[in-house]
C-alpha cells in the first residue's frame, strides 16, 4: 500500500512539474490574452475584459515629438496655403494695374512692377518693397528627424546639429583617405613625382561660402564658432598635397568673387613730347579735389602744390599717399605731380591717394587692378563729418545735464 502511495505521489509531482513547464512555454509563444485560456485547472482565473483588447502595434505608438512635429508641419502648410492665395490675389491686382496678363505674369515682371509703383531710394536692397512667392520668403522646413516610434533617423541626431556635424565628419574622412594615399605613395617613392605632375587648386578667383550660406545649406542654427571650425577644417583639407583629387567636392563650398570688370574704365597711357608715358586722374575726399599726374620712367619724385611730401606734416598722411605705389611695387619708377585744393590735410591726402590709384591702373595688369580694387584703393571714401543735431552740443555729444 505504501509503495502504491509513493508511486502516486511521484506521478502527481511529475505531472505538476510538466504542467508548469508547459505553461511557461505557452506564455513565451502565444499572446498574453491566450495565457489563461490554455490552462488545465478548473479553478484558474478567467481572462478579464482588459486582455480582450488587441495590443497596440509599433505604427500606433506615436511619440510626443512626432505629434508635435506633425502639428507644426500642418500649421505651416496651412499658413503657406493662405499666403499663396493672398499672393495670387495681389498678383492679379498688380497685373490689372500694369495692364499685364495675370496668368502669364513672371516673377521678374512682378519685381519690375513693384519698383515702378513703389520707388525707393534706400541703399540696403532688402529694405526696399518687394513681392515674392511665399515659398521664397519663408525658410524651408527641415524634414522629420525621427520615426513614428520616436527613434531618430540620423546617427548625429543627439549632437543637436546633425547636418553640420555630418558635413565635418565627411570632410574629416576624406582628409584621412588622402593621408593614407599619401603614405602609400611615400612608401613606394612616387610621392615627389606625383607632386611635380599635378597642379595645385586655383583658389584665387573664389572664396569660401559665407556664414549665412552655410547656415541655409545645412538648415540649422550654427554659431560663428561652428563656422570658424568649418573654415579651419576646409583649409587643412585644401592644403593637403593631394587635395586636387577632391577638387569637385571642395568647389561645392567655394563661391566666385564678385569681380567687377574694370577693362572699360582703364584708360590707355598717353605719350608726352619727350616720349615719356603719363596718365592723369582726379581724386575726391569730402570737399577736397586733387588732380594727379603720374609719369613713367621716373625717379620717384613727388610734387604736391609745388612742394614735396613735406607738404603734409603728419607721417600717416605721407604713408597714405605712398601706399598705392608700394602696393603695385613701383617705388622709384614713376614721378607724381598733384594739385589739390579744398578740405583739410586728411581729406587732401585721401583725395591724392584715390587719384594716384586711379592713374596707376593704366600702368599695371588687370590682375593687379583687381587686387587694388579688393584692397579698397579704387573706391572713394564716403565718410563725411556728421552734422550737428539740434538740442545737442555736437553730432553725438550732449549737453551736461544738471538737476538744478
Tab-separated table of C-alpha atoms in Angstrom:
chain	number	residue	atom	x	y	z
A	1	UNK	CA	0.000	0.000	0.000
A	2	UNK	CA	2.777	2.401	0.909
A	3	UNK	CA	4.533	1.578	-2.345
A	4	UNK	CA	1.382	2.442	-4.351
A	5	UNK	CA	1.019	5.766	-2.477
A	6	UNK	CA	4.647	6.612	-3.195
A	7	UNK	CA	4.218	5.931	-6.903
A	8	UNK	CA	1.015	8.013	-6.988
A	9	UNK	CA	2.703	10.951	-5.188
A	10	UNK	CA	5.627	10.744	-7.653
A	11	UNK	CA	3.241	10.765	-10.647
A	12	UNK	CA	1.326	13.788	-9.311
A	13	UNK	CA	4.530	15.755	-8.700
A	14	UNK	CA	5.819	14.822	-12.134
A	15	UNK	CA	2.587	15.902	-13.840
A	16	UNK	CA	2.561	19.163	-11.875
A	17	UNK	CA	6.169	19.891	-12.976
A	18	UNK	CA	5.311	19.168	-16.622
A	19	UNK	CA	2.228	21.375	-16.359
A	20	UNK	CA	4.278	24.289	-15.011
A	21	UNK	CA	6.873	23.895	-17.763
A	22	UNK	CA	4.138	23.767	-20.390
A	23	UNK	CA	2.629	26.997	-19.039
A	24	UNK	CA	5.989	28.733	-19.318
A	25	UNK	CA	6.418	27.607	-22.934
A	26	UNK	CA	2.882	28.729	-23.866
A	27	UNK	CA	3.403	32.136	-22.213
A	28	UNK	CA	6.509	32.696	-24.335
A	29	UNK	CA	4.913	31.704	-27.655
A	30	UNK	CA	1.248	32.813	-27.502
A	31	UNK	CA	-0.053	36.362	-26.971
A	32	UNK	CA	-0.979	37.450	-23.485
A	33	UNK	CA	-4.760	37.253	-23.980
A	34	UNK	CA	-4.443	33.447	-24.559
A	35	UNK	CA	-2.369	32.678	-21.473
A	36	UNK	CA	-5.249	31.814	-19.186
A	37	UNK	CA	-7.427	30.164	-21.798
A	38	UNK	CA	-4.888	27.349	-22.223
A	39	UNK	CA	-4.681	26.248	-18.561
A	40	UNK	CA	-5.935	22.844	-17.415
A	41	UNK	CA	-7.058	23.683	-13.872
A	42	UNK	CA	-10.696	24.481	-13.346
A	43	UNK	CA	-10.044	26.995	-10.592
A	44	UNK	CA	-7.654	29.218	-12.577
A	45	UNK	CA	-8.780	32.816	-13.155
A	46	UNK	CA	-10.634	33.611	-16.349
A	47	UNK	CA	-9.378	36.288	-18.779
A	48	UNK	CA	-10.641	39.768	-17.949
A	49	UNK	CA	-12.015	42.313	-20.403
A	50	UNK	CA	-8.681	44.189	-20.402
A	51	UNK	CA	-6.943	41.239	-22.004
A	52	UNK	CA	-9.510	41.031	-24.811
A	53	UNK	CA	-8.289	44.368	-26.273
A	54	UNK	CA	-5.647	43.982	-29.024
A	55	UNK	CA	-2.168	45.201	-28.104
A	56	UNK	CA	-1.096	48.424	-29.882
A	57	UNK	CA	1.305	47.931	-32.746
A	58	UNK	CA	4.524	49.919	-33.350
A	59	UNK	CA	2.839	52.011	-36.019
A	60	UNK	CA	0.156	53.093	-33.500
A	61	UNK	CA	2.676	54.184	-30.887
A	62	UNK	CA	3.441	57.774	-31.970
A	63	UNK	CA	5.865	59.657	-29.806
A	64	UNK	CA	5.091	63.088	-28.411
A	65	UNK	CA	7.895	64.600	-30.508
A	66	UNK	CA	6.356	63.186	-33.691
A	67	UNK	CA	2.936	64.521	-32.733
A	68	UNK	CA	4.415	67.984	-32.155
A	69	UNK	CA	6.242	67.837	-35.485
A	70	UNK	CA	3.070	66.798	-37.345
A	71	UNK	CA	1.130	69.649	-35.742
A	72	UNK	CA	3.810	72.188	-36.658
A	73	UNK	CA	4.024	70.851	-40.220
A	74	UNK	CA	0.272	71.061	-40.670
A	75	UNK	CA	0.205	74.601	-39.266
A	76	UNK	CA	2.968	75.724	-41.621
A	77	UNK	CA	1.302	74.086	-44.627
A	78	UNK	CA	-1.952	75.872	-43.847
A	79	UNK	CA	-0.094	79.156	-43.421
A	80	UNK	CA	1.656	78.693	-46.782
A	81	UNK	CA	-1.687	77.973	-48.454
A	82	UNK	CA	-3.165	81.193	-47.055
A	83	UNK	CA	-0.118	83.241	-48.022
A	84	UNK	CA	-0.073	81.720	-51.527
A	85	UNK	CA	-3.754	82.576	-52.007
A	86	UNK	CA	-3.112	86.181	-50.880
A	87	UNK	CA	-0.093	86.371	-53.198
A	88	UNK	CA	-2.137	85.223	-56.191
A	89	UNK	CA	-4.826	87.811	-55.426
A	90	UNK	CA	-2.221	90.568	-55.104
A	91	UNK	CA	-0.559	89.406	-58.301
A	92	UNK	CA	-3.851	89.701	-60.192
A	93	UNK	CA	-4.447	93.236	-58.854
A	94	UNK	CA	-0.882	94.173	-59.810
A	95	UNK	CA	-1.370	92.762	-63.318
A	96	UNK	CA	-4.588	94.768	-63.757
A	97	UNK	CA	-2.826	97.968	-62.673
A	98	UNK	CA	0.104	97.405	-65.052
A	99	UNK	CA	-2.050	96.103	-67.912
A	100	UNK	CA	-0.445	92.657	-67.988
A	101	UNK	CA	-1.819	89.143	-68.276
A	102	UNK	CA	-2.158	87.743	-64.714
A	103	UNK	CA	-1.989	84.138	-65.911
A	104	UNK	CA	1.404	84.555	-67.582
A	105	UNK	CA	2.953	87.224	-65.317
A	106	UNK	CA	6.504	86.224	-64.356
A	107	UNK	CA	8.369	86.953	-61.115
A	108	UNK	CA	10.604	89.394	-62.975
A	109	UNK	CA	7.592	91.380	-64.173
A	110	UNK	CA	6.262	91.414	-60.599
A	111	UNK	CA	9.575	92.799	-59.350
A	112	UNK	CA	9.733	95.485	-62.054
A	113	UNK	CA	6.114	96.488	-61.371
A	114	UNK	CA	6.790	96.896	-57.642
A	115	UNK	CA	9.859	99.014	-58.399
A	116	UNK	CA	7.801	101.190	-60.739
A	117	UNK	CA	4.820	101.656	-58.416
A	118	UNK	CA	6.796	101.916	-55.161
A	119	UNK	CA	10.121	103.601	-55.970
A	120	UNK	CA	12.602	103.602	-53.090
A	121	UNK	CA	15.976	105.217	-52.598
A	122	UNK	CA	17.037	103.014	-49.698
A	123	UNK	CA	20.651	101.898	-50.025
A	124	UNK	CA	20.015	98.487	-48.414
A	125	UNK	CA	18.283	96.363	-51.065
A	126	UNK	CA	16.469	94.005	-48.626
A	127	UNK	CA	14.836	97.081	-47.062
A	128	UNK	CA	13.100	98.041	-50.301
A	129	UNK	CA	9.496	96.957	-51.006
A	130	UNK	CA	9.238	93.509	-52.536
A	131	UNK	CA	6.640	90.975	-53.554
A	132	UNK	CA	7.794	87.380	-53.787
A	133	UNK	CA	6.084	83.980	-53.618
A	134	UNK	CA	5.732	82.707	-50.033
A	135	UNK	CA	7.956	79.720	-50.853
A	136	UNK	CA	10.871	82.130	-51.443
A	137	UNK	CA	10.169	84.327	-48.415
A	138	UNK	CA	9.665	81.767	-45.644
A	139	UNK	CA	12.572	79.437	-44.814
A	140	UNK	CA	12.412	75.782	-45.752
A	141	UNK	CA	11.225	73.380	-43.071
A	142	UNK	CA	13.517	70.522	-42.215
A	143	UNK	CA	12.035	67.054	-42.633
A	144	UNK	CA	11.270	64.871	-39.624
A	145	UNK	CA	14.421	63.592	-37.945
A	146	UNK	CA	12.710	60.665	-36.209
A	147	UNK	CA	10.205	57.933	-36.965
A	148	UNK	CA	6.690	57.299	-35.680
A	149	UNK	CA	8.139	55.426	-32.706
A	150	UNK	CA	10.351	58.380	-31.732
A	151	UNK	CA	13.652	56.865	-32.840
A	152	UNK	CA	15.911	59.293	-34.761
A	153	UNK	CA	16.935	58.571	-38.333
A	154	UNK	CA	20.243	60.419	-38.208
A	155	UNK	CA	23.252	58.985	-36.430
A	156	UNK	CA	24.262	62.533	-35.336
A	157	UNK	CA	20.766	63.437	-34.099
A	158	UNK	CA	21.760	63.880	-30.457
A	159	UNK	CA	24.523	66.371	-31.311
A	160	UNK	CA	21.814	68.978	-31.869
A	161	UNK	CA	23.219	69.871	-35.326
A	162	UNK	CA	23.208	66.595	-37.275
A	163	UNK	CA	23.624	68.042	-40.767
A	164	UNK	CA	26.545	70.263	-39.754
A	165	UNK	CA	28.421	67.526	-37.891
A	166	UNK	CA	27.776	65.058	-40.700
A	167	UNK	CA	29.480	67.555	-43.039
A	168	UNK	CA	32.502	67.813	-40.727
A	169	UNK	CA	32.577	64.015	-40.405
A	170	UNK	CA	32.555	63.540	-44.189
A	171	UNK	CA	35.350	66.092	-44.740
A	172	UNK	CA	37.442	64.506	-41.996
A	173	UNK	CA	37.170	61.035	-43.526
A	174	UNK	CA	38.047	62.383	-46.966
A	175	UNK	CA	41.122	64.011	-45.437
A	176	UNK	CA	42.080	60.745	-43.731
A	177	UNK	CA	41.719	58.897	-47.049
A	178	UNK	CA	44.089	61.392	-48.702
A	179	UNK	CA	46.581	60.894	-45.875
A	180	UNK	CA	46.523	57.116	-46.360
A	181	UNK	CA	47.054	57.519	-50.090
A	182	UNK	CA	49.933	59.913	-49.394
A	183	UNK	CA	51.554	57.302	-47.117
A	184	UNK	CA	51.271	54.674	-49.844
A	185	UNK	CA	52.884	56.974	-52.414
A	186	UNK	CA	55.642	57.866	-49.964
A	187	UNK	CA	56.393	54.205	-49.266
A	188	UNK	CA	56.572	53.475	-52.998
A	189	UNK	CA	58.760	56.556	-53.636
A	190	UNK	CA	56.310	58.099	-56.136
A	191	UNK	CA	55.126	60.979	-53.958
A	192	UNK	CA	57.524	63.624	-55.310
A	193	UNK	CA	56.844	62.631	-58.922
A	194	UNK	CA	53.111	62.966	-58.294
A	195	UNK	CA	53.529	66.436	-56.765
A	196	UNK	CA	55.518	67.646	-59.770
A	197	UNK	CA	52.989	66.379	-62.319
A	198	UNK	CA	49.839	67.619	-60.558
A	199	UNK	CA	48.686	71.216	-60.464
A	200	UNK	CA	47.540	72.876	-57.288
A	201	UNK	CA	43.989	74.080	-56.858
A	202	UNK	CA	43.370	77.595	-58.143
A	203	UNK	CA	41.545	79.407	-55.343
A	204	UNK	CA	42.398	82.990	-56.273
A	205	UNK	CA	39.150	83.809	-58.058
A	206	UNK	CA	36.824	82.333	-55.425
A	207	UNK	CA	36.325	82.270	-51.683
A	208	UNK	CA	34.675	80.093	-49.045
A	209	UNK	CA	30.918	80.303	-48.771
A	210	UNK	CA	29.691	82.796	-46.225
A	211	UNK	CA	28.263	82.071	-42.798
A	212	UNK	CA	24.702	82.735	-43.960
A	213	UNK	CA	25.117	80.456	-46.991
A	214	UNK	CA	26.403	77.568	-44.878
A	215	UNK	CA	23.629	78.120	-42.351
A	216	UNK	CA	20.992	77.981	-45.091
A	217	UNK	CA	22.587	74.916	-46.678
A	218	UNK	CA	22.568	72.775	-43.521
A	219	UNK	CA	19.247	74.346	-42.362
A	220	UNK	CA	20.487	74.510	-38.774
A	221	UNK	CA	21.227	77.312	-36.328
A	222	UNK	CA	25.025	77.175	-36.295
A	223	UNK	CA	27.177	79.726	-34.488
A	224	UNK	CA	30.124	81.772	-35.680
A	225	UNK	CA	32.373	79.420	-33.730
A	226	UNK	CA	30.982	76.480	-35.719
A	227	UNK	CA	31.621	78.389	-38.944
A	228	UNK	CA	35.218	79.038	-37.861
A	229	UNK	CA	35.645	75.327	-37.145
A	230	UNK	CA	34.350	74.553	-40.651
A	231	UNK	CA	36.800	77.027	-42.248
A	232	UNK	CA	39.718	75.616	-40.265
A	233	UNK	CA	38.941	72.057	-41.354
A	234	UNK	CA	38.441	73.015	-45.008
A	235	UNK	CA	41.722	74.966	-45.000
A	236	UNK	CA	43.561	71.857	-43.777
A	237	UNK	CA	41.777	69.855	-46.467
A	238	UNK	CA	42.829	72.258	-49.249
A	239	UNK	CA	46.440	72.467	-48.089
A	240	UNK	CA	46.938	68.711	-48.471
A	241	UNK	CA	49.268	67.807	-51.395
A	242	UNK	CA	46.633	65.510	-52.945
A	243	UNK	CA	43.684	67.864	-52.460
A	244	UNK	CA	43.305	68.233	-56.248
A	245	UNK	CA	41.707	64.766	-56.310
A	246	UNK	CA	38.783	66.148	-54.327
A	247	UNK	CA	38.562	69.390	-56.306
A	248	UNK	CA	34.941	68.838	-57.299
A	249	UNK	CA	33.883	68.323	-53.675
A	250	UNK	CA	35.889	71.332	-52.462
A	251	UNK	CA	34.354	73.632	-55.073
A	252	UNK	CA	30.917	72.915	-53.632
A	253	UNK	CA	31.909	75.122	-50.709
A	254	UNK	CA	33.566	77.873	-52.777
A	255	UNK	CA	31.888	80.821	-54.494
A	256	UNK	CA	33.247	83.142	-57.133
A	257	UNK	CA	34.323	86.602	-56.103
A	258	UNK	CA	32.150	89.479	-57.212
A	259	UNK	CA	34.746	90.529	-59.708
A	260	UNK	CA	33.971	93.763	-61.478
A	261	UNK	CA	35.129	94.414	-64.979
A	262	UNK	CA	37.423	97.442	-64.975
A	263	UNK	CA	38.562	96.794	-68.531
A	264	UNK	CA	36.305	99.517	-69.945
A	265	UNK	CA	37.272	102.008	-67.209
A	266	UNK	CA	41.038	101.650	-67.624
A	267	UNK	CA	42.289	104.379	-69.934
A	268	UNK	CA	45.276	103.805	-72.234
A	269	UNK	CA	48.530	105.567	-71.450
A	270	UNK	CA	49.274	108.920	-73.081
A	271	UNK	CA	52.643	109.932	-74.514
A	272	UNK	CA	54.245	113.348	-73.953
A	273	UNK	CA	56.501	115.242	-76.377
A	274	UNK	CA	59.606	113.964	-74.647
A	275	UNK	CA	58.444	110.351	-75.207
A	276	UNK	CA	57.507	109.625	-71.609
A	277	UNK	CA	54.174	107.925	-70.931
A	278	UNK	CA	51.837	109.546	-68.443
A	279	UNK	CA	48.276	109.393	-67.111
A	280	UNK	CA	46.068	111.907	-65.302
A	281	UNK	CA	43.231	111.262	-62.862
A	282	UNK	CA	41.076	113.046	-60.314
A	283	UNK	CA	40.528	112.113	-56.685
A	284	UNK	CA	37.888	113.213	-54.203
A	285	UNK	CA	37.546	113.079	-50.425
A	286	UNK	CA	34.985	115.162	-48.518
A	287	UNK	CA	35.331	118.629	-50.098
A	288	UNK	CA	38.919	118.149	-51.342
A	289	UNK	CA	39.661	117.720	-55.052
A	290	UNK	CA	43.036	116.521	-56.373
A	291	UNK	CA	44.380	116.445	-59.950
A	292	UNK	CA	47.127	113.816	-60.140
A	293	UNK	CA	49.564	113.165	-62.991
A	294	UNK	CA	51.713	110.026	-62.991
A	295	UNK	CA	54.711	109.883	-65.369
A	296	UNK	CA	56.537	106.705	-66.215
A	297	UNK	CA	60.331	106.147	-66.354
A	298	UNK	CA	60.811	108.444	-63.386
A	299	UNK	CA	62.982	108.574	-60.280
A	300	UNK	CA	60.297	108.557	-57.551
A	301	UNK	CA	59.850	112.342	-57.286
A	302	UNK	CA	56.636	113.531	-55.584
A	303	UNK	CA	55.364	117.131	-56.057
A	304	UNK	CA	52.284	118.399	-54.189
A	305	UNK	CA	51.246	122.031	-54.817
A	306	UNK	CA	54.838	122.909	-55.697
A	307	UNK	CA	56.245	121.145	-52.615
A	308	UNK	CA	57.265	117.584	-51.799
A	309	UNK	CA	55.907	115.142	-49.208
A	310	UNK	CA	56.771	117.687	-46.509
A	311	UNK	CA	53.565	119.416	-47.604
A	312	UNK	CA	51.898	117.117	-45.046
A	313	UNK	CA	53.231	117.459	-41.534
A	314	UNK	CA	51.877	114.145	-40.250
A	315	UNK	CA	53.566	110.896	-41.248
A	316	UNK	CA	50.266	108.999	-41.564
A	317	UNK	CA	49.210	111.308	-44.401
A	318	UNK	CA	52.510	110.718	-46.221
A	319	UNK	CA	52.175	106.957	-45.779
A	320	UNK	CA	48.627	107.139	-47.089
A	321	UNK	CA	49.839	108.770	-50.306
A	322	UNK	CA	52.721	106.319	-50.825
A	323	UNK	CA	50.651	103.209	-50.127
A	324	UNK	CA	49.275	102.744	-53.709
A	325	UNK	CA	52.806	102.990	-55.168
A	326	UNK	CA	54.121	100.452	-52.674
A	327	UNK	CA	51.145	98.165	-53.328
A	328	UNK	CA	51.965	97.860	-57.065
A	329	UNK	CA	55.751	97.641	-56.445
A	330	UNK	CA	56.620	100.780	-58.446
A	331	UNK	CA	58.673	102.705	-55.876
A	332	UNK	CA	61.331	104.811	-57.617
A	333	UNK	CA	59.943	104.067	-61.104
A	334	UNK	CA	57.403	106.894	-61.527
A	335	UNK	CA	57.093	110.630	-60.860
A	336	UNK	CA	53.976	112.166	-59.318
A	337	UNK	CA	52.626	115.687	-59.687
A	338	UNK	CA	49.495	116.778	-57.839
A	339	UNK	CA	47.423	119.913	-57.405
A	340	UNK	CA	44.981	119.685	-54.504
A	341	UNK	CA	42.532	122.186	-53.088
A	342	UNK	CA	39.733	122.321	-50.526
A	343	UNK	CA	39.252	120.444	-47.282
A	344	UNK	CA	41.813	119.728	-44.626
A	345	UNK	CA	45.003	117.733	-44.559
A	346	UNK	CA	43.202	114.396	-44.019
A	347	UNK	CA	40.763	114.903	-46.888
A	348	UNK	CA	43.512	116.198	-49.203
A	349	UNK	CA	45.653	113.132	-48.532
A	350	UNK	CA	42.673	110.859	-49.244
A	351	UNK	CA	41.898	112.688	-52.489
A	352	UNK	CA	45.512	112.398	-53.706
A	353	UNK	CA	45.580	108.706	-52.838
A	354	UNK	CA	42.391	107.975	-54.819
A	355	UNK	CA	43.580	109.958	-57.860
A	356	UNK	CA	47.007	108.290	-57.722
A	357	UNK	CA	45.452	104.793	-57.548
A	358	UNK	CA	43.148	105.570	-60.485
A	359	UNK	CA	46.103	106.762	-62.582
A	360	UNK	CA	48.207	103.707	-61.688
A	361	UNK	CA	45.602	101.348	-63.203
A	362	UNK	CA	46.955	102.281	-66.659
A	363	UNK	CA	50.475	101.152	-65.693
A	364	UNK	CA	49.650	97.687	-64.297
A	365	UNK	CA	47.956	94.482	-65.485
A	366	UNK	CA	44.220	93.715	-64.980
A	367	UNK	CA	45.037	91.172	-62.248
A	368	UNK	CA	46.818	93.859	-60.243
A	369	UNK	CA	43.879	96.196	-60.832
A	370	UNK	CA	41.580	93.571	-59.344
A	371	UNK	CA	43.847	93.278	-56.286
A	372	UNK	CA	43.786	97.061	-55.939
A	373	UNK	CA	40.007	97.018	-56.035
A	374	UNK	CA	39.843	94.322	-53.358
A	375	UNK	CA	42.217	96.373	-51.215
A	376	UNK	CA	39.859	99.361	-51.473
A	377	UNK	CA	42.234	101.616	-53.369
A	378	UNK	CA	39.777	102.341	-56.207
A	379	UNK	CA	36.781	103.165	-54.006
A	380	UNK	CA	36.033	106.672	-52.838
A	381	UNK	CA	35.775	107.063	-49.077
A	382	UNK	CA	32.142	108.139	-48.494
A	383	UNK	CA	32.647	109.240	-44.891
A	384	UNK	CA	31.846	112.819	-44.000
A	385	UNK	CA	31.551	114.851	-40.849
A	386	UNK	CA	28.218	114.157	-39.223
A	387	UNK	CA	26.042	117.216	-38.844
A	388	UNK	CA	25.222	118.802	-35.504
A	389	UNK	CA	21.862	117.848	-34.025
A	390	UNK	CA	19.501	120.419	-32.506
A	391	UNK	CA	19.443	120.289	-28.740
A	392	UNK	CA	22.930	118.748	-28.604
A	393	UNK	CA	26.415	120.181	-28.298
A	394	UNK	CA	27.700	118.305	-31.378
A	395	UNK	CA	26.692	115.438	-33.640
A	396	UNK	CA	26.735	112.929	-30.782
A	397	UNK	CA	27.825	114.915	-27.734
A	398	UNK	CA	25.098	116.029	-25.317
A	399	UNK	CA	24.963	118.994	-23.037
A	400	UNK	CA	25.841	118.385	-19.399
A	401	UNK	CA	22.660	117.544	-17.522
A	402	UNK	CA	22.080	119.495	-14.360
A	403	UNK	CA	19.374	118.571	-11.941
A	404	UNK	CA	19.098	122.121	-10.543
